[in-house]
């Protein structure tokens, strides 16, 4: 059932401006703040990936990201997802171990993509700038561009009214892409600490659609589920013509246990939105973004 609630209080000390700036300086990007978390993205724009002839853009499904979450003791926890080619994986895992970070999952999010892509989920805790230096070392074992094009975000170029009529106001629209976040309504925790359901840590379900040149849209994302929601959400997505690519965990010590369901679908935007709405209606989530 879709619920609308207010954000619960987050038991983590707020980071000061210098904490964020030190991380930004190390990684060379400003990032975005959401629910007290600083997230920095590194889109894999160097990759040319497709699924059955449909291009997979970096913005849709191929973005490396890291979220920096302040802890009550003044340290930071970092959680993130490193997108790697298959031939980059060994080097990334070697560097994660060398830097004293942890691996929480290695797996696929897509299926039948060419070339093959994997996702290495990592975590660590320490001083913010030092964690950023460690992340930079891990990134150096991939060909991910460390900087992006300068300038303003691309203005929306698509009329998404048939989608917003079903899913509501989006968290973000840019160019030919629309993106939603639907934070979970119950209390989440990590190692006993209350954890925000947010895009910053990818602990909120994320839904993306991107328009294709022929008027169809492609959808991809991740539903963040409790165990009792998995079957009904699977049926909602597949019953509307989408393919579920993976069901798995991203973290190790979260409560309640969270299962991530990744899907792929191509079709009329309004039909895809109807399937996504059916899935969301079976989840304990709030309307709208985590802002």
PDB file of C-alpha atoms in Angstrom:
ATOM      1  CA  UNK A   1       0.000   0.000   0.000  1.00  0.00           C
ATOM      2  CA  UNK A   2       1.330   3.439  -0.901  1.00  0.00           C
ATOM      3  CA  UNK A   3       1.660   5.665   2.163  1.00  0.00           C
ATOM      4  CA  UNK A   4       2.401   9.366   2.640  1.00  0.00           C
ATOM      5  CA  UNK A   5       4.341  10.197   5.808  1.00  0.00           C
ATOM      6  CA  UNK A   6       6.930  12.625   7.082  1.00  0.00           C
ATOM      7  CA  UNK A   7      10.607  11.790   7.303  1.00  0.00           C
ATOM      8  CA  UNK A   8      11.718  10.173  10.522  1.00  0.00           C
ATOM      9  CA  UNK A   9      14.529  11.814  12.432  1.00  0.00           C
ATOM     10  CA  UNK A  10      17.965  10.600  11.428  1.00  0.00           C
ATOM     11  CA  UNK A  11      20.373   9.686  14.223  1.00  0.00           C
ATOM     12  CA  UNK A  12      23.527  10.962  12.590  1.00  0.00           C
ATOM     13  CA  UNK A  13      25.423  14.150  13.249  1.00  0.00           C
ATOM     14  CA  UNK A  14      25.005  16.746  10.481  1.00  0.00           C
ATOM     15  CA  UNK A  15      28.151  17.337   8.477  1.00  0.00           C
ATOM     16  CA  UNK A  16      29.530  20.845   8.457  1.00  0.00           C
ATOM     17  CA  UNK A  17      30.337  22.703   5.264  1.00  0.00           C
ATOM     18  CA  UNK A  18      34.042  21.895   5.524  1.00  0.00           C
ATOM     19  CA  UNK A  19      33.372  18.144   5.794  1.00  0.00           C
ATOM     20  CA  UNK A  20      31.519  18.218   2.480  1.00  0.00           C
ATOM     21  CA  UNK A  21      34.027  20.558   0.851  1.00  0.00           C
ATOM     22  CA  UNK A  22      36.973  18.310   1.729  1.00  0.00           C
ATOM     23  CA  UNK A  23      35.232  15.367   0.047  1.00  0.00           C
ATOM     24  CA  UNK A  24      34.290  17.472  -2.970  1.00  0.00           C
ATOM     25  CA  UNK A  25      37.854  18.720  -3.325  1.00  0.00           C
ATOM     26  CA  UNK A  26      39.256  15.186  -3.257  1.00  0.00           C
ATOM     27  CA  UNK A  27      36.798  13.828  -5.829  1.00  0.00           C
ATOM     28  CA  UNK A  28      36.544  16.947  -7.990  1.00  0.00           C
ATOM     29  CA  UNK A  29      32.747  17.074  -8.009  1.00  0.00           C
ATOM     30  CA  UNK A  30      30.136  18.962  -6.032  1.00  0.00           C
ATOM     31  CA  UNK A  31      27.591  16.166  -5.772  1.00  0.00           C
ATOM     32  CA  UNK A  32      24.127  16.516  -4.284  1.00  0.00           C
ATOM     33  CA  UNK A  33      22.826  16.505  -0.704  1.00  0.00           C
ATOM     34  CA  UNK A  34      19.725  14.574   0.292  1.00  0.00           C
ATOM     35  CA  UNK A  35      18.533  13.667   3.794  1.00  0.00           C
ATOM     36  CA  UNK A  36      21.896  14.574   5.295  1.00  0.00           C
ATOM     37  CA  UNK A  37      23.879  12.469   2.813  1.00  0.00           C
ATOM     38  CA  UNK A  38      26.319  13.769   0.193  1.00  0.00           C
ATOM     39  CA  UNK A  39      26.163  11.726  -3.010  1.00  0.00           C
ATOM     40  CA  UNK A  40      28.726  12.016  -5.792  1.00  0.00           C
ATOM     41  CA  UNK A  41      28.141  10.374  -9.186  1.00  0.00           C
ATOM     42  CA  UNK A  42      30.540   9.228 -11.888  1.00  0.00           C
ATOM     43  CA  UNK A  43      28.497   8.279 -14.987  1.00  0.00           C
ATOM     44  CA  UNK A  44      30.205   5.634 -17.136  1.00  0.00           C
ATOM     45  CA  UNK A  45      29.863   7.723 -20.290  1.00  0.00           C
ATOM     46  CA  UNK A  46      32.866   5.834 -21.675  1.00  0.00           C
ATOM     47  CA  UNK A  47      30.757   2.668 -22.063  1.00  0.00           C
ATOM     48  CA  UNK A  48      28.723   1.818 -25.171  1.00  0.00           C
ATOM     49  CA  UNK A  49      26.183  -0.691 -23.861  1.00  0.00           C
ATOM     50  CA  UNK A  50      22.979  -1.959 -25.449  1.00  0.00           C
ATOM     51  CA  UNK A  51      20.290  -4.566 -24.777  1.00  0.00           C
ATOM     52  CA  UNK A  52      18.808  -6.162 -27.891  1.00  0.00           C
ATOM     53  CA  UNK A  53      19.695  -3.049 -29.877  1.00  0.00           C
ATOM     54  CA  UNK A  54      18.318  -0.590 -27.306  1.00  0.00           C
ATOM     55  CA  UNK A  55      21.031   1.753 -26.008  1.00  0.00           C
ATOM     56  CA  UNK A  56      21.656   1.850 -22.256  1.00  0.00           C
ATOM     57  CA  UNK A  57      22.695   5.360 -21.269  1.00  0.00           C
ATOM     58  CA  UNK A  58      24.993   6.117 -18.362  1.00  0.00           C
ATOM     59  CA  UNK A  59      22.273   8.251 -16.779  1.00  0.00           C
ATOM     60  CA  UNK A  60      19.755   5.416 -16.962  1.00  0.00           C
ATOM     61  CA  UNK A  61      21.733   2.484 -15.590  1.00  0.00           C
ATOM     62  CA  UNK A  62      25.520   2.915 -15.728  1.00  0.00           C
ATOM     63  CA  UNK A  63      26.422   5.442 -13.040  1.00  0.00           C
ATOM     64  CA  UNK A  64      29.004   4.788 -10.354  1.00  0.00           C
ATOM     65  CA  UNK A  65      28.008   6.578  -7.155  1.00  0.00           C
ATOM     66  CA  UNK A  66      29.137   7.025  -3.555  1.00  0.00           C
ATOM     67  CA  UNK A  67      27.123   8.348  -0.620  1.00  0.00           C
ATOM     68  CA  UNK A  68      28.843   9.922   2.397  1.00  0.00           C
ATOM     69  CA  UNK A  69      26.744   9.583   5.547  1.00  0.00           C
ATOM     70  CA  UNK A  70      27.806  11.391   8.768  1.00  0.00           C
ATOM     71  CA  UNK A  71      28.001   9.276  11.932  1.00  0.00           C
ATOM     72  CA  UNK A  72      27.308  10.484  15.495  1.00  0.00           C
ATOM     73  CA  UNK A  73      30.997  10.079  16.434  1.00  0.00           C
ATOM     74  CA  UNK A  74      32.102  12.572  13.764  1.00  0.00           C
ATOM     75  CA  UNK A  75      33.261   9.989  11.240  1.00  0.00           C
ATOM     76  CA  UNK A  76      31.636   9.244   7.888  1.00  0.00           C
ATOM     77  CA  UNK A  77      30.239   6.046   6.463  1.00  0.00           C
ATOM     78  CA  UNK A  78      30.582   5.658   2.711  1.00  0.00           C
ATOM     79  CA  UNK A  79      28.352   3.357   0.704  1.00  0.00           C
ATOM     80  CA  UNK A  80      28.487   3.068  -3.045  1.00  0.00           C
ATOM     81  CA  UNK A  81      28.170   1.158  -6.238  1.00  0.00           C
ATOM     82  CA  UNK A  82      31.073   0.900  -8.683  1.00  0.00           C
ATOM     83  CA  UNK A  83      30.024   0.086 -12.262  1.00  0.00           C
ATOM     84  CA  UNK A  84      32.702  -2.038 -13.907  1.00  0.00           C
ATOM     85  CA  UNK A  85      33.397  -3.832 -17.131  1.00  0.00           C
ATOM     86  CA  UNK A  86      34.070  -7.507 -16.562  1.00  0.00           C
ATOM     87  CA  UNK A  87      37.782  -6.984 -17.242  1.00  0.00           C
ATOM     88  CA  UNK A  88      37.924  -4.202 -14.596  1.00  0.00           C
ATOM     89  CA  UNK A  89      36.425  -6.217 -11.756  1.00  0.00           C
ATOM     90  CA  UNK A  90      39.560  -7.953 -10.455  1.00  0.00           C
ATOM     91  CA  UNK A  91      41.501  -4.694 -10.241  1.00  0.00           C
ATOM     92  CA  UNK A  92      38.654  -2.922  -8.455  1.00  0.00           C
ATOM     93  CA  UNK A  93      38.297  -5.690  -5.868  1.00  0.00           C
ATOM     94  CA  UNK A  94      42.055  -5.719  -5.327  1.00  0.00           C
ATOM     95  CA  UNK A  95      42.049  -1.960  -4.713  1.00  0.00           C
ATOM     96  CA  UNK A  96      39.051  -2.122  -2.377  1.00  0.00           C
ATOM     97  CA  UNK A  97      40.950  -4.593  -0.208  1.00  0.00           C
ATOM     98  CA  UNK A  98      44.165  -2.573  -0.412  1.00  0.00           C
ATOM     99  CA  UNK A  99      42.340   0.572   0.756  1.00  0.00           C
ATOM    100  CA  UNK A 100      40.728  -1.178   3.713  1.00  0.00           C
ATOM    101  CA  UNK A 101      37.203  -0.816   2.371  1.00  0.00           C
ATOM    102  CA  UNK A 102      34.596  -3.571   2.366  1.00  0.00           C
ATOM    103  CA  UNK A 103      32.742  -5.373  -0.407  1.00  0.00           C
ATOM    104  CA  UNK A 104      29.056  -5.922   0.344  1.00  0.00           C
ATOM    105  CA  UNK A 105      27.935  -7.323  -3.032  1.00  0.00           C
ATOM    106  CA  UNK A 106      29.127  -8.036  -6.580  1.00  0.00           C
ATOM    107  CA  UNK A 107      26.469  -8.851  -9.147  1.00  0.00           C
ATOM    108  CA  UNK A 108      24.475  -7.832 -12.217  1.00  0.00           C
ATOM    109  CA  UNK A 109      21.700  -5.259 -12.459  1.00  0.00           C
ATOM    110  CA  UNK A 110      21.077  -5.800 -16.176  1.00  0.00           C
ATOM    111  CA  UNK A 111      20.613  -8.899 -18.332  1.00  0.00           C
ATOM    112  CA  UNK A 112      21.579  -9.618 -21.946  1.00  0.00           C
ATOM    113  CA  UNK A 113      23.567  -6.396 -22.134  1.00  0.00           C
ATOM    114  CA  UNK A 114      26.500  -6.096 -24.527  1.00  0.00           C
ATOM    115  CA  UNK A 115      29.228  -5.779 -23.365  1.00  0.00           C
ATOM    116  CA  UNK A 116      28.715  -7.297 -19.931  1.00  0.00           C
ATOM    117  CA  UNK A 117      28.650  -4.946 -16.929  1.00  0.00           C
ATOM    118  CA  UNK A 118      28.895  -5.712 -13.207  1.00  0.00           C
ATOM    119  CA  UNK A 119      28.206  -3.683 -10.071  1.00  0.00           C
ATOM    120  CA  UNK A 120      30.555  -3.796  -7.073  1.00  0.00           C
ATOM    121  CA  UNK A 121      28.993  -2.447  -3.872  1.00  0.00           C
ATOM    122  CA  UNK A 122      31.440  -1.137  -1.300  1.00  0.00           C
ATOM    123  CA  UNK A 123      31.362   0.387   2.167  1.00  0.00           C
ATOM    124  CA  UNK A 124      33.738   1.941   4.666  1.00  0.00           C
ATOM    125  CA  UNK A 125      33.942   4.226   7.667  1.00  0.00           C
ATOM    126  CA  UNK A 126      36.441   6.907   8.649  1.00  0.00           C
ATOM    127  CA  UNK A 127      37.356  10.540   8.122  1.00  0.00           C
ATOM    128  CA  UNK A 128      35.561  12.022   5.114  1.00  0.00           C
ATOM    129  CA  UNK A 129      38.510  13.269   3.061  1.00  0.00           C
ATOM    130  CA  UNK A 130      40.447  10.056   3.686  1.00  0.00           C
ATOM    131  CA  UNK A 131      37.490   7.973   2.522  1.00  0.00           C
ATOM    132  CA  UNK A 132      37.290  10.141  -0.592  1.00  0.00           C
ATOM    133  CA  UNK A 133      40.973   9.458  -1.316  1.00  0.00           C
ATOM    134  CA  UNK A 134      40.337   5.734  -0.982  1.00  0.00           C
ATOM    135  CA  UNK A 135      37.356   5.954  -3.325  1.00  0.00           C
ATOM    136  CA  UNK A 136      39.487   7.847  -5.823  1.00  0.00           C
ATOM    137  CA  UNK A 137      42.038   5.027  -5.756  1.00  0.00           C
ATOM    138  CA  UNK A 138      39.298   2.476  -6.445  1.00  0.00           C
ATOM    139  CA  UNK A 139      37.961   4.574  -9.318  1.00  0.00           C
ATOM    140  CA  UNK A 140      41.448   4.778 -10.796  1.00  0.00           C
ATOM    141  CA  UNK A 141      41.247   1.043 -11.494  1.00  0.00           C
ATOM    142  CA  UNK A 142      38.443   1.729 -13.987  1.00  0.00           C
ATOM    143  CA  UNK A 143      38.149   3.894 -17.088  1.00  0.00           C
ATOM    144  CA  UNK A 144      35.320   5.925 -15.545  1.00  0.00           C
ATOM    145  CA  UNK A 145      35.655   9.625 -16.439  1.00  0.00           C
ATOM    146  CA  UNK A 146      36.551  11.519 -13.272  1.00  0.00           C
ATOM    147  CA  UNK A 147      35.061  14.771 -14.545  1.00  0.00           C
ATOM    148  CA  UNK A 148      31.910  15.552 -16.460  1.00  0.00           C
ATOM    149  CA  UNK A 149      31.027  18.227 -18.987  1.00  0.00           C
ATOM    150  CA  UNK A 150      30.782  21.694 -17.508  1.00  0.00           C
ATOM    151  CA  UNK A 151      27.609  23.728 -17.748  1.00  0.00           C
ATOM    152  CA  UNK A 152      24.001  23.610 -16.655  1.00  0.00           C
ATOM    153  CA  UNK A 153      21.851  20.497 -16.607  1.00  0.00           C
ATOM    154  CA  UNK A 154      20.130  19.678 -19.870  1.00  0.00           C
ATOM    155  CA  UNK A 155      16.623  21.117 -20.042  1.00  0.00           C
ATOM    156  CA  UNK A 156      13.763  18.583 -20.228  1.00  0.00           C
ATOM    157  CA  UNK A 157      13.023  17.704 -23.851  1.00  0.00           C
ATOM    158  CA  UNK A 158      10.114  15.262 -23.465  1.00  0.00           C
ATOM    159  CA  UNK A 159       6.445  15.653 -22.563  1.00  0.00           C
ATOM    160  CA  UNK A 160       6.054  13.140 -19.737  1.00  0.00           C
ATOM    161  CA  UNK A 161       2.455  14.069 -18.889  1.00  0.00           C
ATOM    162  CA  UNK A 162       1.189  10.527 -19.586  1.00  0.00           C
ATOM    163  CA  UNK A 163       3.670   9.246 -17.000  1.00  0.00           C
ATOM    164  CA  UNK A 164       3.227  11.945 -14.364  1.00  0.00           C
ATOM    165  CA  UNK A 165      -0.531  11.397 -14.531  1.00  0.00           C
ATOM    166  CA  UNK A 166       0.148   7.895 -13.196  1.00  0.00           C
ATOM    167  CA  UNK A 167       3.262   8.295 -11.044  1.00  0.00           C
ATOM    168  CA  UNK A 168       2.918  11.902  -9.898  1.00  0.00           C
ATOM    169  CA  UNK A 169       5.485  14.662  -9.757  1.00  0.00           C
ATOM    170  CA  UNK A 170       8.995  13.370 -10.513  1.00  0.00           C
ATOM    171  CA  UNK A 171      12.086  13.886  -8.418  1.00  0.00           C
ATOM    172  CA  UNK A 172      13.988  14.962 -11.521  1.00  0.00           C
ATOM    173  CA  UNK A 173      13.624  15.494 -15.259  1.00  0.00           C
ATOM    174  CA  UNK A 174      16.584  16.181 -17.501  1.00  0.00           C
ATOM    175  CA  UNK A 175      16.869  15.856 -21.256  1.00  0.00           C
ATOM    176  CA  UNK A 176      14.950  12.730 -22.293  1.00  0.00           C
ATOM    177  CA  UNK A 177      14.995  11.144 -18.812  1.00  0.00           C
ATOM    178  CA  UNK A 178      12.546  11.210 -15.912  1.00  0.00           C
ATOM    179  CA  UNK A 179      13.442   9.850 -12.480  1.00  0.00           C
ATOM    180  CA  UNK A 180      11.504   9.187  -9.284  1.00  0.00           C
ATOM    181  CA  UNK A 181      12.433   8.276  -5.727  1.00  0.00           C
ATOM    182  CA  UNK A 182       9.898   6.693  -3.376  1.00  0.00           C
ATOM    183  CA  UNK A 183      11.390   6.533   0.138  1.00  0.00           C
ATOM    184  CA  UNK A 184      10.291   3.652   2.318  1.00  0.00           C
ATOM    185  CA  UNK A 185       7.915   4.547   5.128  1.00  0.00           C
ATOM    186  CA  UNK A 186       9.214   2.326   7.919  1.00  0.00           C
ATOM    187  CA  UNK A 187      12.297   2.886  10.058  1.00  0.00           C
ATOM    188  CA  UNK A 188      15.517   1.593   8.481  1.00  0.00           C
ATOM    189  CA  UNK A 189      18.750   1.041  10.359  1.00  0.00           C
ATOM    190  CA  UNK A 190      22.353   0.073   9.673  1.00  0.00           C
ATOM    191  CA  UNK A 191      24.432  -1.415  12.493  1.00  0.00           C
ATOM    192  CA  UNK A 192      21.745  -0.201  14.899  1.00  0.00           C
ATOM    193  CA  UNK A 193      21.787   3.405  13.640  1.00  0.00           C
ATOM    194  CA  UNK A 194      18.719   4.890  12.013  1.00  0.00           C
ATOM    195  CA  UNK A 195      19.349   5.110   8.268  1.00  0.00           C
ATOM    196  CA  UNK A 196      17.557   7.465   5.865  1.00  0.00           C
ATOM    197  CA  UNK A 197      15.616   6.037   2.943  1.00  0.00           C
ATOM    198  CA  UNK A 198      17.186   8.260   0.319  1.00  0.00           C
ATOM    199  CA  UNK A 199      18.634   8.453  -3.165  1.00  0.00           C
ATOM    200  CA  UNK A 200      21.884   9.442  -1.477  1.00  0.00           C
ATOM    201  CA  UNK A 201      22.422   5.873  -0.253  1.00  0.00           C
ATOM    202  CA  UNK A 202      20.099   4.165  -2.753  1.00  0.00           C
ATOM    203  CA  UNK A 203      17.956   2.997   0.136  1.00  0.00           C
ATOM    204  CA  UNK A 204      14.831   4.406  -1.545  1.00  0.00           C
ATOM    205  CA  UNK A 205      13.220   2.720  -4.554  1.00  0.00           C
ATOM    206  CA  UNK A 206      14.238   4.490  -7.774  1.00  0.00           C
ATOM    207  CA  UNK A 207      12.260   4.489 -11.007  1.00  0.00           C
ATOM    208  CA  UNK A 208      13.631   5.822 -14.296  1.00  0.00           C
ATOM    209  CA  UNK A 209      12.200   6.158 -17.786  1.00  0.00           C
ATOM    210  CA  UNK A 210      14.034   7.385 -20.870  1.00  0.00           C
ATOM    211  CA  UNK A 211      12.432   8.227 -24.202  1.00  0.00           C
ATOM    212  CA  UNK A 212      13.648   6.462 -27.332  1.00  0.00           C
ATOM    213  CA  UNK A 213      13.691   7.989 -30.800  1.00  0.00           C
ATOM    214  CA  UNK A 214      10.740   5.871 -31.987  1.00  0.00           C
ATOM    215  CA  UNK A 215       8.355   7.193 -29.319  1.00  0.00           C
ATOM    216  CA  UNK A 216       8.675   4.215 -27.017  1.00  0.00           C
ATOM    217  CA  UNK A 217      10.335   4.518 -23.634  1.00  0.00           C
ATOM    218  CA  UNK A 218      12.691   2.272 -21.719  1.00  0.00           C
ATOM    219  CA  UNK A 219      12.413   1.811 -17.965  1.00  0.00           C
ATOM    220  CA  UNK A 220      14.999   0.625 -15.461  1.00  0.00           C
ATOM    221  CA  UNK A 221      15.480   0.989 -11.754  1.00  0.00           C
ATOM    222  CA  UNK A 222      15.510  -0.740  -8.430  1.00  0.00           C
ATOM    223  CA  UNK A 223      12.683  -1.548  -6.076  1.00  0.00           C
ATOM    224  CA  UNK A 224      13.900  -1.687  -2.474  1.00  0.00           C
ATOM    225  CA  UNK A 225      11.754  -4.357  -0.842  1.00  0.00           C
ATOM    226  CA  UNK A 226      11.128  -6.264   2.333  1.00  0.00           C
ATOM    227  CA  UNK A 227      10.870 -10.032   1.982  1.00  0.00           C
ATOM    228  CA  UNK A 228       7.075 -10.078   2.061  1.00  0.00           C
ATOM    229  CA  UNK A 229       6.867  -7.663  -0.897  1.00  0.00           C
ATOM    230  CA  UNK A 230       9.107  -9.547  -3.331  1.00  0.00           C
ATOM    231  CA  UNK A 231       6.544 -11.903  -4.877  1.00  0.00           C
ATOM    232  CA  UNK A 232       3.791  -9.335  -5.451  1.00  0.00           C
ATOM    233  CA  UNK A 233       6.157  -6.735  -6.919  1.00  0.00           C
ATOM    234  CA  UNK A 234       7.683  -9.369  -9.210  1.00  0.00           C
ATOM    235  CA  UNK A 235       4.197 -10.265 -10.435  1.00  0.00           C
ATOM    236  CA  UNK A 236       3.265  -6.610 -10.965  1.00  0.00           C
ATOM    237  CA  UNK A 237       6.334  -5.889 -13.097  1.00  0.00           C
ATOM    238  CA  UNK A 238       6.322  -9.079 -15.162  1.00  0.00           C
ATOM    239  CA  UNK A 239       2.546  -8.905 -15.517  1.00  0.00           C
ATOM    240  CA  UNK A 240       3.027  -5.588 -17.316  1.00  0.00           C
ATOM    241  CA  UNK A 241       5.603  -6.953 -19.755  1.00  0.00           C
ATOM    242  CA  UNK A 242       8.797  -6.037 -17.915  1.00  0.00           C
ATOM    243  CA  UNK A 243      11.738  -8.349 -17.323  1.00  0.00           C
ATOM    244  CA  UNK A 244      13.122  -8.746 -13.812  1.00  0.00           C
ATOM    245  CA  UNK A 245      16.899  -8.944 -14.181  1.00  0.00           C
ATOM    246  CA  UNK A 246      17.927  -9.546 -10.582  1.00  0.00           C
ATOM    247  CA  UNK A 247      16.732  -9.906  -6.993  1.00  0.00           C
ATOM    248  CA  UNK A 248      19.491  -9.609  -4.408  1.00  0.00           C
ATOM    249  CA  UNK A 249      20.951  -7.666  -1.479  1.00  0.00           C
ATOM    250  CA  UNK A 250      23.218  -4.613  -1.636  1.00  0.00           C
ATOM    251  CA  UNK A 251      24.074  -4.357   2.069  1.00  0.00           C
ATOM    252  CA  UNK A 252      25.004  -6.711   4.922  1.00  0.00           C
ATOM    253  CA  UNK A 253      23.772  -5.359   8.260  1.00  0.00           C
ATOM    254  CA  UNK A 254      20.615  -3.375   7.498  1.00  0.00           C
ATOM    255  CA  UNK A 255      17.306  -3.815   9.332  1.00  0.00           C
ATOM    256  CA  UNK A 256      14.856  -4.816   8.091  1.00  0.00           C
ATOM    257  CA  UNK A 257      16.579  -6.961   5.479  1.00  0.00           C
ATOM    258  CA  UNK A 258      16.210  -5.208   2.101  1.00  0.00           C
ATOM    259  CA  UNK A 259      15.996  -6.922  -1.269  1.00  0.00           C
ATOM    260  CA  UNK A 260      16.725  -5.038  -4.497  1.00  0.00           C
ATOM    261  CA  UNK A 261      14.724  -5.912  -7.595  1.00  0.00           C
ATOM    262  CA  UNK A 262      16.079  -4.580 -10.900  1.00  0.00           C
ATOM    263  CA  UNK A 263      13.984  -4.609 -14.051  1.00  0.00           C
ATOM    264  CA  UNK A 264      14.044  -3.630 -17.706  1.00  0.00           C
ATOM    265  CA  UNK A 265      11.141  -2.779 -19.969  1.00  0.00           C
ATOM    266  CA  UNK A 266      10.482  -1.162 -23.341  1.00  0.00           C
ATOM    267  CA  UNK A 267       7.081   0.102 -24.462  1.00  0.00           C
ATOM    268  CA  UNK A 268       4.579   2.926 -24.474  1.00  0.00           C
ATOM    269  CA  UNK A 269       5.397   5.317 -21.611  1.00  0.00           C
ATOM    270  CA  UNK A 270       1.901   5.201 -20.123  1.00  0.00           C
ATOM    271  CA  UNK A 271       1.873   1.381 -20.156  1.00  0.00           C
ATOM    272  CA  UNK A 272       5.226   1.210 -18.396  1.00  0.00           C
ATOM    273  CA  UNK A 273       4.008   3.742 -15.838  1.00  0.00           C
ATOM    274  CA  UNK A 274       0.935   1.601 -15.143  1.00  0.00           C
ATOM    275  CA  UNK A 275       3.122  -1.403 -14.379  1.00  0.00           C
ATOM    276  CA  UNK A 276       5.390   0.627 -12.133  1.00  0.00           C
ATOM    277  CA  UNK A 277       2.380   2.051 -10.291  1.00  0.00           C
ATOM    278  CA  UNK A 278       1.035  -1.469  -9.715  1.00  0.00           C
ATOM    279  CA  UNK A 279       4.371  -2.460  -8.182  1.00  0.00           C
ATOM    280  CA  UNK A 280       4.587   0.649  -5.997  1.00  0.00           C
ATOM    281  CA  UNK A 281       1.054   0.118  -4.714  1.00  0.00           C
ATOM    282  CA  UNK A 282       2.248  -3.170  -3.187  1.00  0.00           C
ATOM    283  CA  UNK A 283       5.118  -1.473  -1.319  1.00  0.00           C
ATOM    284  CA  UNK A 284       5.363   0.436   1.958  1.00  0.00           C
ATOM    285  CA  UNK A 285       6.655   3.638   0.377  1.00  0.00           C
ATOM    286  CA  UNK A 286       5.947   7.351   0.511  1.00  0.00           C
ATOM    287  CA  UNK A 287       4.889   9.487  -2.428  1.00  0.00           C
ATOM    288  CA  UNK A 288       7.513  11.645  -4.099  1.00  0.00           C
ATOM    289  CA  UNK A 289      11.206  12.244  -3.581  1.00  0.00           C
ATOM    290  CA  UNK A 290      13.182  11.982  -0.374  1.00  0.00           C
ATOM    291  CA  UNK A 291      13.637  15.743  -0.209  1.00  0.00           C
TER     292      UNK A 291
END
